[in-house]
Amino acid sequence: MDNVDDVIDAYSRLIRSAIDAQLGDTDNTFNNTVGIQLTKNKLLVWLNEPSTLILNIDLKNKLEQIISSVLYPAFVVKHKPGLTLIPRLEQPPESARALAFDLHFGIYERLRISSLKDTNVFSNGAKLAIALMDDYYWIPSLSPHVAIQSTTRGGKTTFLRYLAINCHSYAMLSVKNGALDDESNPLVIIDPKLDSDLRTTTLELDGIYIYPDFTKSENSFIDSVCLQLKSVIDLMQRRALRKKKQPNAKFKDVFVFIDEGISIPAMGNTNTKTIHFRLLDRLLLMGASFQIHIVMASQSFLAGTNGALSSQARLEFGVKVLLASRINTENAQFLFKELDKDAINNLILDEDNYGTLGVGIITNGDGNIVPFKAPFVGELR
């Protein structure tokens, strides 16, 4: 069934049967109570009132559980927390409202590249976008900051290297497209664990690489991190002064990568930790207006005194990635706290030929949570 219309027809009948079987009762009028309309990108479900059912969050969760499994693999249901109702204005009052489920036609395919040097920056209308999967993109001008949570050996470092190379390319293309080049370095990498591969990638791109000097005290590293973050804030302030004269000015994008984010505050005392949090707050809250982006990776995004950042700063991440082959309420509680146990059970994380490495979930600022597969780099096999 390669024809889209044929797929939609077949799965419409399948959904109809599944809903009738799992939500229906002995009342033969149930088929007339629930209406459905399946298209390539959306499923609408409505009630023909009066009905014994109610269009509420409980019904939405039940329907999502049914359709997530029934539609796979022809469609992937995009999970959106809460209730999404849309009007059916041309319909009679009895069926003038519907639950809407956004869909992706087919499964999300992993991006496969032969080398890390193969960049994947594309023009999405008037905006530049970085490919994260075959047909899934990050648009930094819309979702400025990225949070990546992963356990050890979850594929994080390779993903960070891929992002660093593509963010550098993005910054160069933005200048070609008219962004003001104030000679700022577009790439800053802060790496507490001194990863040799991440260091090599940074230096090959002539980026700024901040790392610990293990011959000195732990506090010296967080001091160097704070100095670097302060220099980025100084850049932000210079750009703000320029925008007073040129209100519509767009600058070359600057990407600040922070790996093992939760380990950095732990290296400092109370004073340096407070300074670190305040600097991060300013960059996350204000940086987007000046084309400054934070990409933070951490094993945990716990907020507060013993965490990686403040609770307010954590809210500023538009793109959030959780790399984990199994999603549960424990590992999702910080970046995806809106996911309860029922919602997690409705998520389908499929494996491909490359197994579960770099597999998880992602949202890119549009409110939808979908399965994720980090790019596969052939040269690193």
mmCIF file of C-alpha atoms in Angstrom:
data_model
loop_
_atom_site.group_PDB
_atom_site.id
_atom_site.type_symbol
_atom_site.label_atom_id
_atom_site.label_comp_id
_atom_site.label_asym_id
_atom_site.label_seq_id
_atom_site.Cartn_x
_atom_site.Cartn_y
_atom_site.Cartn_z
ATOM 1 C CA MET A 1 0.000 0.000 0.000
ATOM 2 C CA ASP A 2 2.373 2.654 -1.222
ATOM 3 C CA ASN A 3 -0.358 5.046 -2.287
ATOM 4 C CA VAL A 4 -1.061 7.592 0.453
ATOM 5 C CA ASP A 5 -4.822 7.538 -0.125
ATOM 6 C CA ASP A 6 -4.872 3.740 0.083
ATOM 7 C CA VAL A 7 -2.927 3.836 3.370
ATOM 8 C CA ILE A 8 -5.303 6.423 4.819
ATOM 9 C CA ASP A 9 -8.378 4.406 3.777
ATOM 10 C CA ALA A 10 -7.010 1.175 5.233
ATOM 11 C CA TYR A 11 -5.975 2.719 8.532
ATOM 12 C CA SER A 12 -9.221 4.667 8.822
ATOM 13 C CA ARG A 13 -11.095 1.374 8.815
ATOM 14 C CA LEU A 14 -8.615 -0.101 11.295
ATOM 15 C CA ILE A 15 -8.986 2.828 13.706
ATOM 16 C CA ARG A 16 -12.749 2.651 13.427
ATOM 17 C CA SER A 17 -12.722 -1.030 14.358
ATOM 18 C CA ALA A 18 -10.208 -0.572 17.194
ATOM 19 C CA ILE A 19 -12.139 2.300 18.784
ATOM 20 C CA ASP A 20 -15.421 0.403 18.507
ATOM 21 C CA ALA A 21 -13.872 -2.711 20.052
ATOM 22 C CA GLN A 22 -12.088 -1.001 22.948
ATOM 23 C CA LEU A 23 -14.437 1.864 23.822
ATOM 24 C CA GLY A 24 -17.766 0.466 22.689
ATOM 25 C CA ASP A 25 -20.307 -1.439 24.748
ATOM 26 C CA THR A 26 -23.315 -3.559 23.925
ATOM 27 C CA ASP A 27 -25.113 -0.501 22.535
ATOM 28 C CA ASN A 28 -25.207 -0.895 18.756
ATOM 29 C CA THR A 29 -25.508 2.875 18.357
ATOM 30 C CA PHE A 30 -21.893 3.382 19.477
ATOM 31 C CA ASN A 31 -20.647 3.514 15.877
ATOM 32 C CA ASN A 32 -22.707 6.648 15.415
ATOM 33 C CA THR A 33 -21.457 8.234 18.644
ATOM 34 C CA VAL A 34 -17.773 8.610 17.719
ATOM 35 C CA GLY A 35 -16.668 10.121 14.431
ATOM 36 C CA ILE A 36 -13.155 10.044 12.978
ATOM 37 C CA GLN A 37 -11.305 11.693 10.116
ATOM 38 C CA LEU A 38 -7.775 10.574 9.221
ATOM 39 C CA THR A 39 -5.497 12.610 6.977
ATOM 40 C CA LYS A 40 -1.777 12.388 6.286
ATOM 41 C CA ASN A 41 -0.860 14.739 9.144
ATOM 42 C CA LYS A 42 -3.785 14.670 11.570
ATOM 43 C CA LEU A 43 -6.472 12.537 13.150
ATOM 44 C CA LEU A 44 -9.713 14.152 14.311
ATOM 45 C CA VAL A 45 -12.058 12.369 16.715
ATOM 46 C CA TRP A 46 -15.419 13.866 17.643
ATOM 47 C CA LEU A 47 -18.553 12.916 19.487
ATOM 48 C CA ASN A 48 -22.002 13.125 18.024
ATOM 49 C CA GLU A 49 -23.916 14.477 20.991
ATOM 50 C CA PRO A 50 -25.708 13.386 23.043
ATOM 51 C CA SER A 51 -23.124 10.802 24.039
ATOM 52 C CA THR A 52 -22.222 8.855 27.147
ATOM 53 C CA LEU A 53 -18.601 9.828 26.513
ATOM 54 C CA ILE A 54 -17.003 13.184 27.371
ATOM 55 C CA LEU A 55 -14.308 14.991 25.370
ATOM 56 C CA ASN A 56 -11.871 15.269 28.265
ATOM 57 C CA ILE A 57 -8.293 14.329 29.105
ATOM 58 C CA ASP A 58 -9.272 10.800 30.137
ATOM 59 C CA LEU A 59 -10.838 10.105 26.750
ATOM 60 C CA LYS A 60 -7.860 11.703 25.024
ATOM 61 C CA ASN A 61 -5.459 9.379 26.884
ATOM 62 C CA LYS A 62 -7.530 6.312 26.055
ATOM 63 C CA LEU A 63 -7.723 7.261 22.390
ATOM 64 C CA GLU A 64 -4.004 8.013 22.215
ATOM 65 C CA GLN A 65 -3.209 4.616 23.671
ATOM 66 C CA ILE A 66 -5.345 2.960 21.001
ATOM 67 C CA ILE A 67 -4.205 4.950 17.996
ATOM 68 C CA SER A 68 -0.491 4.978 18.906
ATOM 69 C CA SER A 69 -0.288 1.213 18.492
ATOM 70 C CA VAL A 70 -2.879 0.834 15.738
ATOM 71 C CA LEU A 71 -1.435 3.488 13.437
ATOM 72 C CA TYR A 72 2.198 2.362 13.818
ATOM 73 C CA PRO A 73 4.235 2.067 11.577
ATOM 74 C CA ALA A 74 2.259 3.889 8.890
ATOM 75 C CA PHE A 75 1.914 6.897 11.207
ATOM 76 C CA VAL A 76 3.551 8.141 14.411
ATOM 77 C CA VAL A 77 1.321 9.950 16.881
ATOM 78 C CA LYS A 78 2.936 13.153 18.167
ATOM 79 C CA HIS A 79 2.277 13.428 21.870
ATOM 80 C CA LYS A 80 1.133 16.826 23.076
ATOM 81 C CA PRO A 81 0.371 17.255 26.794
ATOM 82 C CA GLY A 82 -3.092 18.486 27.659
ATOM 83 C CA LEU A 83 -6.226 18.574 25.567
ATOM 84 C CA THR A 84 -6.238 19.882 21.991
ATOM 85 C CA LEU A 85 -9.737 20.715 20.806
ATOM 86 C CA ILE A 86 -10.415 22.281 17.418
ATOM 87 C CA PRO A 87 -13.696 23.698 16.087
ATOM 88 C CA ARG A 88 -15.608 22.080 13.218
ATOM 89 C CA LEU A 89 -17.354 25.260 12.225
ATOM 90 C CA GLU A 90 -19.292 23.906 9.274
ATOM 91 C CA GLN A 91 -20.758 21.038 11.250
ATOM 92 C CA PRO A 92 -23.964 21.002 13.301
ATOM 93 C CA PRO A 93 -23.711 21.798 17.031
ATOM 94 C CA GLU A 94 -23.889 18.100 17.917
ATOM 95 C CA SER A 95 -20.426 17.479 16.407
ATOM 96 C CA ALA A 96 -18.871 20.939 16.222
ATOM 97 C CA ARG A 97 -15.767 20.120 18.250
ATOM 98 C CA ALA A 98 -13.073 17.463 17.877
ATOM 99 C CA LEU A 99 -9.991 16.104 19.588
ATOM 100 C CA ALA A 100 -6.984 16.632 17.329
ATOM 101 C CA PHE A 101 -3.945 14.352 17.197
ATOM 102 C CA ASP A 102 -0.968 15.504 15.131
ATOM 103 C CA LEU A 103 0.631 12.728 13.101
ATOM 104 C CA HIS A 104 3.842 12.039 11.227
ATOM 105 C CA PHE A 105 3.378 9.968 8.075
ATOM 106 C CA GLY A 106 5.678 6.982 8.464
ATOM 107 C CA ILE A 107 8.219 6.423 11.206
ATOM 108 C CA TYR A 108 10.964 8.936 11.966
ATOM 109 C CA GLU A 109 14.111 7.793 10.175
ATOM 110 C CA ARG A 110 17.585 8.196 11.616
ATOM 111 C CA LEU A 111 19.842 10.612 9.772
ATOM 112 C CA ARG A 112 22.763 8.674 8.291
ATOM 113 C CA ILE A 113 25.923 10.465 7.267
ATOM 114 C CA SER A 114 29.252 9.067 6.148
ATOM 115 C CA SER A 115 31.384 11.624 7.973
ATOM 116 C CA LEU A 116 31.012 14.278 10.660
ATOM 117 C CA LYS A 117 32.273 16.734 8.057
ATOM 118 C CA ASP A 118 29.021 16.261 6.128
ATOM 119 C CA THR A 119 26.938 19.210 7.318
ATOM 120 C CA ASN A 120 23.163 19.228 7.248
ATOM 121 C CA VAL A 121 22.074 22.862 7.363
ATOM 122 C CA PHE A 122 19.131 23.723 5.151
ATOM 123 C CA SER A 123 17.018 26.702 4.265
ATOM 124 C CA ASN A 124 13.502 26.337 5.659
ATOM 125 C CA GLY A 125 11.753 29.199 3.924
ATOM 126 C CA ALA A 126 13.431 32.381 5.147
ATOM 127 C CA LYS A 127 15.083 30.549 8.064
ATOM 128 C CA LEU A 128 18.027 28.197 8.373
ATOM 129 C CA ALA A 129 17.501 24.786 9.961
ATOM 130 C CA ILE A 130 19.751 21.978 11.215
ATOM 131 C CA ALA A 131 18.598 18.434 10.466
ATOM 132 C CA LEU A 132 18.292 16.195 13.532
ATOM 133 C CA MET A 133 16.550 13.298 11.759
ATOM 134 C CA ASP A 134 15.733 12.669 8.107
ATOM 135 C CA ASP A 135 12.755 15.029 8.175
ATOM 136 C CA TYR A 136 13.010 16.646 11.600
ATOM 137 C CA TYR A 137 14.804 19.953 12.077
ATOM 138 C CA TRP A 138 16.033 22.407 14.673
ATOM 139 C CA ILE A 139 15.512 26.065 13.770
ATOM 140 C CA PRO A 140 17.734 28.044 16.188
ATOM 141 C CA SER A 141 16.034 31.348 15.356
ATOM 142 C CA LEU A 142 12.754 29.902 16.672
ATOM 143 C CA SER A 143 14.008 27.613 19.463
ATOM 144 C CA PRO A 144 17.310 29.155 20.549
ATOM 145 C CA HIS A 145 18.472 26.797 23.297
ATOM 146 C CA VAL A 146 18.925 23.005 23.471
ATOM 147 C CA ALA A 147 18.985 20.624 26.449
ATOM 148 C CA ILE A 148 20.262 17.068 26.026
ATOM 149 C CA GLN A 149 19.947 14.533 28.826
ATOM 150 C CA SER A 150 21.748 11.238 28.506
ATOM 151 C CA THR A 151 23.320 8.552 30.621
ATOM 152 C CA THR A 152 26.924 7.456 30.127
ATOM 153 C CA ARG A 153 27.481 5.883 26.697
ATOM 154 C CA GLY A 154 24.068 6.945 25.511
ATOM 155 C CA GLY A 155 25.416 8.488 22.290
ATOM 156 C CA LYS A 156 25.648 12.030 23.676
ATOM 157 C CA THR A 157 29.223 12.903 22.702
ATOM 158 C CA THR A 158 28.804 11.954 19.041
ATOM 159 C CA PHE A 159 25.559 13.913 18.947
ATOM 160 C CA LEU A 160 27.298 16.943 20.490
ATOM 161 C CA ARG A 161 30.092 16.763 17.915
ATOM 162 C CA TYR A 162 27.514 16.585 15.126
ATOM 163 C CA LEU A 163 25.697 19.600 16.556
ATOM 164 C CA ALA A 164 28.921 21.593 17.039
ATOM 165 C CA ILE A 165 29.945 21.146 13.402
ATOM 166 C CA ASN A 166 26.496 22.019 12.096
ATOM 167 C CA CYS A 167 26.095 24.987 14.448
ATOM 168 C CA HIS A 168 29.394 26.369 13.182
ATOM 169 C CA SER A 169 28.183 25.926 9.595
ATOM 170 C CA TYR A 170 24.867 27.550 10.542
ATOM 171 C CA ALA A 171 26.685 30.615 11.899
ATOM 172 C CA MET A 172 28.778 30.976 8.743
ATOM 173 C CA LEU A 173 25.695 30.672 6.517
ATOM 174 C CA SER A 174 23.822 33.232 8.592
ATOM 175 C CA VAL A 175 26.587 35.746 7.821
ATOM 176 C CA LYS A 176 26.365 34.915 4.115
ATOM 177 C CA ASN A 177 22.643 35.564 4.391
ATOM 178 C CA GLY A 178 23.191 39.032 5.813
ATOM 179 C CA ALA A 179 23.839 38.639 9.545
ATOM 180 C CA LEU A 180 26.320 41.165 10.941
ATOM 181 C CA ASP A 181 29.766 39.683 11.541
ATOM 182 C CA ASP A 182 31.236 41.289 14.657
ATOM 183 C CA GLU A 183 34.248 38.938 14.562
ATOM 184 C CA SER A 184 32.893 36.881 17.459
ATOM 185 C CA ASN A 185 33.834 33.210 17.623
ATOM 186 C CA PRO A 186 30.674 31.239 16.776
ATOM 187 C CA LEU A 187 31.602 28.192 18.837
ATOM 188 C CA VAL A 188 32.432 27.832 22.530
ATOM 189 C CA ILE A 189 32.774 24.374 24.087
ATOM 190 C CA ILE A 190 32.917 23.931 27.865
ATOM 191 C CA ASP A 191 33.996 20.374 28.603
ATOM 192 C CA PRO A 192 34.583 19.282 32.228
ATOM 193 C CA LYS A 193 35.624 15.736 31.300
ATOM 194 C CA LEU A 194 38.183 16.774 28.647
ATOM 195 C CA ASP A 195 36.808 14.430 25.986
ATOM 196 C CA SER A 196 39.487 13.992 23.329
ATOM 197 C CA ASP A 197 37.033 13.683 20.422
ATOM 198 C CA LEU A 198 35.041 16.747 21.437
ATOM 199 C CA ARG A 199 38.283 18.679 21.893
ATOM 200 C CA THR A 200 39.519 17.656 18.434
ATOM 201 C CA THR A 201 36.261 18.717 16.821
ATOM 202 C CA THR A 202 36.352 22.090 18.581
ATOM 203 C CA LEU A 203 39.941 22.856 17.648
ATOM 204 C CA GLU A 204 39.389 21.813 14.025
ATOM 205 C CA LEU A 205 36.652 24.454 13.876
ATOM 206 C CA ASP A 206 38.891 27.051 15.587
ATOM 207 C CA GLY A 207 36.381 27.183 18.422
ATOM 208 C CA ILE A 208 37.048 28.199 22.022
ATOM 209 C CA TYR A 209 37.646 25.163 24.212
ATOM 210 C CA ILE A 210 37.352 25.490 27.991
ATOM 211 C CA TYR A 211 38.596 22.524 29.994
ATOM 212 C CA PRO A 212 39.850 21.781 33.523
ATOM 213 C CA ASP A 213 43.503 21.965 34.467
ATOM 214 C CA PHE A 214 43.794 18.944 36.726
ATOM 215 C CA THR A 215 46.969 20.312 38.287
ATOM 216 C CA LYS A 216 44.908 23.096 39.845
ATOM 217 C CA SER A 217 41.989 23.111 42.237
ATOM 218 C CA GLU A 218 38.473 22.207 41.103
ATOM 219 C CA ASN A 219 37.404 25.764 41.850
ATOM 220 C CA SER A 220 39.793 27.051 39.149
ATOM 221 C CA PHE A 221 37.732 25.349 36.443
ATOM 222 C CA ILE A 222 34.419 26.873 37.437
ATOM 223 C CA ASP A 223 36.238 30.211 37.634
ATOM 224 C CA SER A 224 37.365 29.799 34.018
ATOM 225 C CA VAL A 225 33.837 28.792 33.006
ATOM 226 C CA CYS A 226 32.399 31.904 34.651
ATOM 227 C CA LEU A 227 34.991 34.094 32.928
ATOM 228 C CA GLN A 228 34.018 32.632 29.560
ATOM 229 C CA LEU A 229 30.296 33.047 30.210
ATOM 230 C CA LYS A 230 30.963 36.632 31.329
ATOM 231 C CA SER A 231 32.774 37.310 28.038
ATOM 232 C CA VAL A 232 29.717 36.070 26.142
ATOM 233 C CA ILE A 233 27.519 38.379 28.217
ATOM 234 C CA ASP A 234 29.895 41.240 27.379
ATOM 235 C CA LEU A 235 29.377 40.382 23.713
ATOM 236 C CA MET A 236 25.620 40.399 24.285
ATOM 237 C CA GLN A 237 25.840 43.855 25.836
ATOM 238 C CA ARG A 238 27.893 45.206 22.915
ATOM 239 C CA ARG A 239 25.278 43.850 20.542
ATOM 240 C CA ALA A 240 22.550 45.509 22.607
ATOM 241 C CA LEU A 241 24.270 48.879 22.204
ATOM 242 C CA ARG A 242 24.502 48.354 18.467
ATOM 243 C CA LYS A 243 20.813 47.440 18.278
ATOM 244 C CA LYS A 244 19.963 50.843 19.711
ATOM 245 C CA LYS A 245 21.245 52.303 16.447
ATOM 246 C CA GLN A 246 20.142 49.374 14.266
ATOM 247 C CA PRO A 247 16.946 47.948 15.838
ATOM 248 C CA ASN A 248 16.527 45.290 13.150
ATOM 249 C CA ALA A 249 20.127 44.103 13.239
ATOM 250 C CA LYS A 250 20.770 40.344 13.240
ATOM 251 C CA PHE A 251 24.192 39.141 14.300
ATOM 252 C CA LYS A 252 26.323 36.109 13.573
ATOM 253 C CA ASP A 253 25.043 33.270 15.737
ATOM 254 C CA VAL A 254 27.153 32.191 18.692
ATOM 255 C CA PHE A 255 26.670 28.714 20.180
ATOM 256 C CA VAL A 256 27.891 27.949 23.706
ATOM 257 C CA PHE A 257 28.089 24.210 24.405
ATOM 258 C CA ILE A 258 28.197 23.047 28.023
ATOM 259 C CA ASP A 259 28.831 19.339 28.512
ATOM 260 C CA GLU A 260 28.196 17.505 31.804
ATOM 261 C CA GLY A 261 26.279 20.548 33.012
ATOM 262 C CA ILE A 262 25.444 19.183 36.449
ATOM 263 C CA SER A 263 29.107 18.544 37.287
ATOM 264 C CA ILE A 264 30.257 22.160 36.887
ATOM 265 C CA PRO A 265 28.439 23.764 39.867
ATOM 266 C CA ALA A 266 29.608 20.868 42.034
ATOM 267 C CA MET A 267 33.206 21.977 41.448
ATOM 268 C CA GLY A 268 32.733 25.365 43.072
ATOM 269 C CA ASN A 269 31.978 26.863 46.418
ATOM 270 C CA THR A 270 28.720 28.594 47.299
ATOM 271 C CA ASN A 271 29.877 31.918 45.876
ATOM 272 C CA THR A 272 31.163 30.637 42.521
ATOM 273 C CA LYS A 273 28.131 28.398 42.155
ATOM 274 C CA THR A 274 25.834 31.414 42.614
ATOM 275 C CA ILE A 275 27.803 33.400 40.035
ATOM 276 C CA HIS A 276 27.665 30.492 37.578
ATOM 277 C CA PHE A 277 23.877 30.201 37.922
ATOM 278 C CA ARG A 278 23.380 33.948 37.467
ATOM 279 C CA LEU A 279 25.474 34.025 34.301
ATOM 280 C CA LEU A 280 23.582 31.070 32.857
ATOM 281 C CA ASP A 281 20.277 32.726 33.753
ATOM 282 C CA ARG A 282 21.185 35.877 31.841
ATOM 283 C CA LEU A 283 22.300 33.996 28.744
ATOM 284 C CA LEU A 284 19.283 31.693 28.677
ATOM 285 C CA LEU A 285 16.790 34.475 29.392
ATOM 286 C CA MET A 286 18.251 37.186 27.148
ATOM 287 C CA GLY A 287 20.656 35.581 24.683
ATOM 288 C CA ALA A 288 18.095 34.694 22.014
ATOM 289 C CA SER A 289 17.485 38.350 21.148
ATOM 290 C CA PHE A 290 21.160 38.670 20.258
ATOM 291 C CA GLN A 291 21.614 35.350 18.405
ATOM 292 C CA ILE A 292 23.353 33.670 21.345
ATOM 293 C CA HIS A 293 22.440 30.045 21.997
ATOM 294 C CA ILE A 294 23.099 27.607 24.840
ATOM 295 C CA VAL A 295 23.425 23.871 24.128
ATOM 296 C CA MET A 296 23.665 22.063 27.454
ATOM 297 C CA ALA A 297 24.173 18.338 27.944
ATOM 298 C CA SER A 298 23.920 16.649 31.314
ATOM 299 C CA GLN A 299 23.099 13.341 32.959
ATOM 300 C CA SER A 300 20.471 15.223 34.958
ATOM 301 C CA PHE A 301 18.687 18.549 34.692
ATOM 302 C CA LEU A 302 17.898 18.805 38.363
ATOM 303 C CA ALA A 303 17.446 22.502 39.202
ATOM 304 C CA GLY A 304 18.462 24.337 42.339
ATOM 305 C CA THR A 305 21.368 24.283 44.752
ATOM 306 C CA ASN A 306 22.455 20.729 43.929
ATOM 307 C CA GLY A 307 21.450 20.886 40.279
ATOM 308 C CA ALA A 308 22.782 21.983 36.905
ATOM 309 C CA LEU A 309 20.995 25.345 36.730
ATOM 310 C CA SER A 310 18.128 27.368 38.173
ATOM 311 C CA SER A 311 14.513 26.284 37.726
ATOM 312 C CA GLN A 312 13.749 29.424 35.693
ATOM 313 C CA ALA A 313 16.674 28.818 33.344
ATOM 314 C CA ARG A 314 15.505 25.255 32.713
ATOM 315 C CA LEU A 315 12.235 26.589 31.328
ATOM 316 C CA GLU A 316 14.091 28.429 28.543
ATOM 317 C CA PHE A 317 15.056 25.319 26.587
ATOM 318 C CA GLY A 318 12.874 25.004 23.495
ATOM 319 C CA VAL A 319 14.553 21.895 22.097
ATOM 320 C CA LYS A 320 14.756 19.096 24.645
ATOM 321 C CA VAL A 321 16.249 15.662 24.017
ATOM 322 C CA LEU A 322 16.235 12.651 26.312
ATOM 323 C CA LEU A 323 18.536 9.888 25.099
ATOM 324 C CA ALA A 324 17.353 6.707 26.772
ATOM 325 C CA SER A 325 16.242 3.382 25.339
ATOM 326 C CA ARG A 326 13.543 3.222 28.024
ATOM 327 C CA ILE A 327 11.573 6.287 29.075
ATOM 328 C CA ASN A 328 10.159 6.378 32.609
ATOM 329 C CA THR A 329 8.896 8.970 35.062
ATOM 330 C CA GLU A 330 12.285 9.066 36.775
ATOM 331 C CA ASN A 331 14.467 9.984 33.801
ATOM 332 C CA ALA A 332 11.784 12.197 32.242
ATOM 333 C CA GLN A 333 10.953 14.183 35.386
ATOM 334 C CA PHE A 334 13.176 17.213 34.714
ATOM 335 C CA LEU A 335 13.053 17.884 30.964
ATOM 336 C CA PHE A 336 9.684 16.254 30.303
ATOM 337 C CA LYS A 337 7.848 16.666 33.588
ATOM 338 C CA GLU A 338 4.562 16.970 31.679
ATOM 339 C CA LEU A 339 4.792 13.257 30.844
ATOM 340 C CA ASP A 340 2.918 11.114 33.334
ATOM 341 C CA LYS A 341 2.975 7.339 33.407
ATOM 342 C CA ASP A 342 0.038 6.988 30.991
ATOM 343 C CA ALA A 343 1.618 9.349 28.448
ATOM 344 C CA ILE A 344 4.963 7.542 28.652
ATOM 345 C CA ASN A 345 3.258 4.222 28.019
ATOM 346 C CA ASN A 346 1.768 5.672 24.830
ATOM 347 C CA LEU A 347 5.194 6.582 23.407
ATOM 348 C CA ILE A 348 6.630 4.081 20.941
ATOM 349 C CA LEU A 349 10.436 4.045 20.677
ATOM 350 C CA ASP A 350 11.243 1.924 17.665
ATOM 351 C CA GLU A 351 14.647 0.422 16.948
ATOM 352 C CA ASP A 352 16.378 0.425 13.584
ATOM 353 C CA ASN A 353 19.435 -1.366 12.219
ATOM 354 C CA TYR A 354 21.620 0.579 14.641
ATOM 355 C CA GLY A 355 19.860 -0.608 17.794
ATOM 356 C CA THR A 356 19.023 1.637 20.733
ATOM 357 C CA LEU A 357 22.136 3.853 20.675
ATOM 358 C CA GLY A 358 21.072 7.483 20.613
ATOM 359 C CA VAL A 359 17.393 6.583 20.861
ATOM 360 C CA GLY A 360 14.958 8.600 22.966
ATOM 361 C CA ILE A 361 12.420 11.409 22.681
ATOM 362 C CA ILE A 362 12.567 15.011 21.527
ATOM 363 C CA THR A 363 10.533 18.195 21.343
ATOM 364 C CA ASN A 364 11.623 21.186 19.260
ATOM 365 C CA GLY A 365 9.494 23.903 20.800
ATOM 366 C CA ASP A 366 6.223 23.155 19.005
ATOM 367 C CA GLY A 367 4.767 21.307 22.000
ATOM 368 C CA ASN A 368 4.909 17.883 20.345
ATOM 369 C CA ILE A 369 6.980 15.064 21.834
ATOM 370 C CA VAL A 370 8.118 12.432 19.329
ATOM 371 C CA PRO A 371 10.528 9.476 19.151
ATOM 372 C CA PHE A 372 14.123 10.434 18.409
ATOM 373 C CA LYS A 373 17.118 8.696 16.851
ATOM 374 C CA ALA A 374 20.423 10.558 16.950
ATOM 375 C CA PRO A 375 22.392 10.776 13.674
ATOM 376 C CA PHE A 376 24.504 7.767 12.716
ATOM 377 C CA VAL A 377 28.025 8.608 11.534
ATOM 378 C CA GLY A 378 29.493 5.919 9.290
ATOM 379 C CA GLU A 379 33.145 6.798 9.912
ATOM 380 C CA LEU A 380 32.660 6.202 13.650
ATOM 381 C CA ARG A 381 31.217 2.698 13.245
#
